Amino acid sequence: MVHAYDALLAHQRATSLLGSTAALLAWDQETQMPRGAGDVRAQQLSQLAELQHERATDPRVAEWLSQCAADARVQQDADRAANVREWQRDHDRATRLPSALVAELAEVESKAQQAWAEARSRDAFAKFRPWLDRMVALQQQKADCLKRPDQSRWDALADLYEPGMNAADLRALFAPLRTALVALRDRLRGGTPPTDAFARQPIAEAQQESFVRAVLAAMGFDDKRGRLDRSAHPFCTKVGADVRLTTRFRPEAVLDALGSTMHEGGHGLYEQGFDDAHFGTPLGEAVSLGVHESQSRLWENHVGRSLAFWQWCLPIAQKQLGGWRDVDAMAVFRAVNVVRPSLIRVEADEATYDLHVMVRFEIEQQLIDGQLGTSNLPGEWNRLYREYLGIAVPDDKHGCLQDVHWSCGLFGYFPTYTLGNLYAAQFAAAADKALGGLPALLERGQFTTLREWLRRQIHRHGRRHSPAELCRLVTGAPLSSAPFLQHLEKKLAVVYGI
Ligand code: ZN
């Protein structure tokens, strides 16, 4: 007789193969696919999603899981016990959602996304509003299926992306952070803003590409198990044994190309850092979106926006880009740390980024809990932008219509961006201590020492620990906004001379 654990493992690995096949098709859609192939590609992806859902809710999974729970040989093996615990969590979640709701959500997500794109291009919130109403109602139904008695509807949705996180804990983390960031924003007005005009000189795409590839290689991204391409919106996806990254190039935005490449490269190193032996199991998967984002933000901000990094990188930039001869490392360091409160989150600097996230966090809780109707959404959005970022929103296109997330049904997702920033700062401080000072490594280009530390401390664990436990194990403390604020204030004091 086949042992229940082995049967379950074989079943889940085969399901993972389907998932990675879908990931490859999705990557191809964004990078290579001719436009005319879209309809059949959507059918291929939905067919694969249906097969995956069928396999995830297969009644045999529940039987295998209960046999594993009662089997001492499984429970006494730390790896197997962790996999069974996480598979149980995934199974509970998959089986709680009726298939009719899953199908309706998939259909409305696809149509609402198209309606959102159309509404945004015409700056017509009223055209998107009926779809948003429908999406909010569906998300409320989804939350009601998922939620435990101790959770609010919003908590149940957030738990999908950051296991164990809830609105009360987030509010406790965010409130002091917001106050400090708003005060910092005001203090910077009294400083000397850096000039970044030199970095906006047009540079040919081929030169930008060889530059970002040199940095990605130095970070230790393994190109035998990964590749870098270009797409309109940069992303990272794992396809079985290899990792696909994308970046984008615009002539006057080489720093954006570098930041996007280092960001996606950080995600890619996390995906390359899992133990191959755990492929297709929770121990070979990311623990949460917040921790995933911490890996990208750590490389993008704590490495790529540091003075030590530019002491190493400037000669490489000068050689690959054929310019920047009259600037020094300090000038580039100041340029990459310009703070300009702006309307669009994805273009935000490090000091104001989280204020964008907090606006959406406030609003979506009220939408899901039914305290805010969508007719009042633009007004509330604009009010919070004035209060948090100190800027006036000219139209909904640059306001509440800016992001695709809500039309895709991603509610409870946004805070993971800020959690990523907070984890990144706390992990970077721990690495600095453990490795005898990060700047000394970065200025010599010894990035793989940092990569190996991250691999040992974070990547190798997969989903063995909860995000909160992982944070304590790696840093010796619960997640806090203090390391992030210290990092920002110390850096910006130099950059702005305040
Ligand atoms: Zn990211």
PDB file of N, CA, C and O in Angstrom, residues 27 51 71 123 142 182 260 272 284 316 321 339 367 450 469:
ATOM      1  N   TRP A  27       3.959  34.087 -18.689  1.00  0.00           N
ATOM      2  CA  TRP A  27       5.195  34.814 -19.007  1.00  0.00           C
ATOM      3  C   TRP A  27       5.264  35.099 -20.508  1.00  0.00           C
ATOM      4  O   TRP A  27       5.535  36.214 -20.945  1.00  0.00           O
ATOM      5  N   LEU A  51      -8.233  22.828 -14.037  1.00  0.00           N
ATOM      6  CA  LEU A  51      -7.599  21.549 -13.677  1.00  0.00           C
ATOM      7  C   LEU A  51      -6.924  21.639 -12.312  1.00  0.00           C
ATOM      8  O   LEU A  51      -7.035  20.726 -11.491  1.00  0.00           O
ATOM      9  N   ASP A  71      -0.622  10.080  11.591  1.00  0.00           N
ATOM     10  CA  ASP A  71       0.542   9.202  11.407  1.00  0.00           C
ATOM     11  C   ASP A  71       1.770   9.777  12.130  1.00  0.00           C
ATOM     12  O   ASP A  71       2.295  10.819  11.738  1.00  0.00           O
ATOM     13  N   ASP A 123     -10.743  58.685 -18.112  1.00  0.00           N
ATOM     14  CA  ASP A 123     -10.960  59.371 -16.843  1.00  0.00           C
ATOM     15  C   ASP A 123     -12.445  59.378 -16.470  1.00  0.00           C
ATOM     16  O   ASP A 123     -13.011  60.410 -16.127  1.00  0.00           O
ATOM     17  N   LYS A 142     -16.797  36.147  -0.793  1.00  0.00           N
ATOM     18  CA  LYS A 142     -15.589  35.327  -0.659  1.00  0.00           C
ATOM     19  C   LYS A 142     -15.099  35.364   0.794  1.00  0.00           C
ATOM     20  O   LYS A 142     -14.776  34.326   1.379  1.00  0.00           O
ATOM     21  N   VAL A 182       4.920  61.613   7.480  1.00  0.00           N
ATOM     22  CA  VAL A 182       4.383  62.938   7.147  1.00  0.00           C
ATOM     23  C   VAL A 182       5.309  64.023   7.714  1.00  0.00           C
ATOM     24  O   VAL A 182       5.618  65.018   7.048  1.00  0.00           O
ATOM     25  N   SER A 260      14.134  48.712 -11.383  1.00  0.00           N
ATOM     26  CA  SER A 260      13.220  47.603 -11.706  1.00  0.00           C
ATOM     27  C   SER A 260      13.970  46.286 -11.787  1.00  0.00           C
ATOM     28  O   SER A 260      13.488  45.256 -11.317  1.00  0.00           O
ATOM     29  N   GLN A 272      15.082  31.547  -6.569  1.00  0.00           N
ATOM     30  CA  GLN A 272      16.210  30.636  -6.846  1.00  0.00           C
ATOM     31  C   GLN A 272      16.807  30.062  -5.562  1.00  0.00           C
ATOM     32  O   GLN A 272      17.610  29.143  -5.620  1.00  0.00           O
ATOM     33  N   GLY A 284       9.195  24.562  -0.511  1.00  0.00           N
ATOM     34  CA  GLY A 284       9.856  25.138  -1.679  1.00  0.00           C
ATOM     35  C   GLY A 284       9.085  26.326  -2.233  1.00  0.00           C
ATOM     36  O   GLY A 284       9.194  26.627  -3.415  1.00  0.00           O
ATOM     37  N   ILE A 316      31.352  51.071 -13.285  1.00  0.00           N
ATOM     38  CA  ILE A 316      30.662  50.148 -14.205  1.00  0.00           C
ATOM     39  C   ILE A 316      29.631  50.916 -15.029  1.00  0.00           C
ATOM     40  O   ILE A 316      29.519  50.733 -16.243  1.00  0.00           O
ATOM     41  N   LEU A 321      27.513  52.776 -19.786  1.00  0.00           N
ATOM     42  CA  LEU A 321      26.599  53.798 -20.308  1.00  0.00           C
ATOM     43  C   LEU A 321      27.331  54.840 -21.152  1.00  0.00           C
ATOM     44  O   LEU A 321      26.707  55.638 -21.846  1.00  0.00           O
ATOM     45  N   VAL A 339      13.337  62.803  -3.073  1.00  0.00           N
ATOM     46  CA  VAL A 339      11.978  62.604  -2.556  1.00  0.00           C
ATOM     47  C   VAL A 339      11.066  63.639  -3.201  1.00  0.00           C
ATOM     48  O   VAL A 339      11.307  64.839  -3.084  1.00  0.00           O
ATOM     49  N   LEU A 367     -14.569  49.850   2.251  1.00  0.00           N
ATOM     50  CA  LEU A 367     -15.380  49.285   1.154  1.00  0.00           C
ATOM     51  C   LEU A 367     -15.849  47.873   1.515  1.00  0.00           C
ATOM     52  O   LEU A 367     -17.025  47.534   1.379  1.00  0.00           O
ATOM     53  N   LEU A 450      25.932  38.619   0.825  1.00  0.00           N
ATOM     54  CA  LEU A 450      24.584  38.984   1.290  1.00  0.00           C
ATOM     55  C   LEU A 450      23.560  37.973   0.773  1.00  0.00           C
ATOM     56  O   LEU A 450      22.676  37.532   1.518  1.00  0.00           O
ATOM     57  N   GLU A 469       6.948  34.422  12.761  1.00  0.00           N
ATOM     58  CA  GLU A 469       8.010  33.605  13.389  1.00  0.00           C
ATOM     59  C   GLU A 469       9.332  33.808  12.657  1.00  0.00           C
ATOM     60  O   GLU A 469      10.397  33.910  13.283  1.00  0.00           O
TER      61      GLU A 469
END
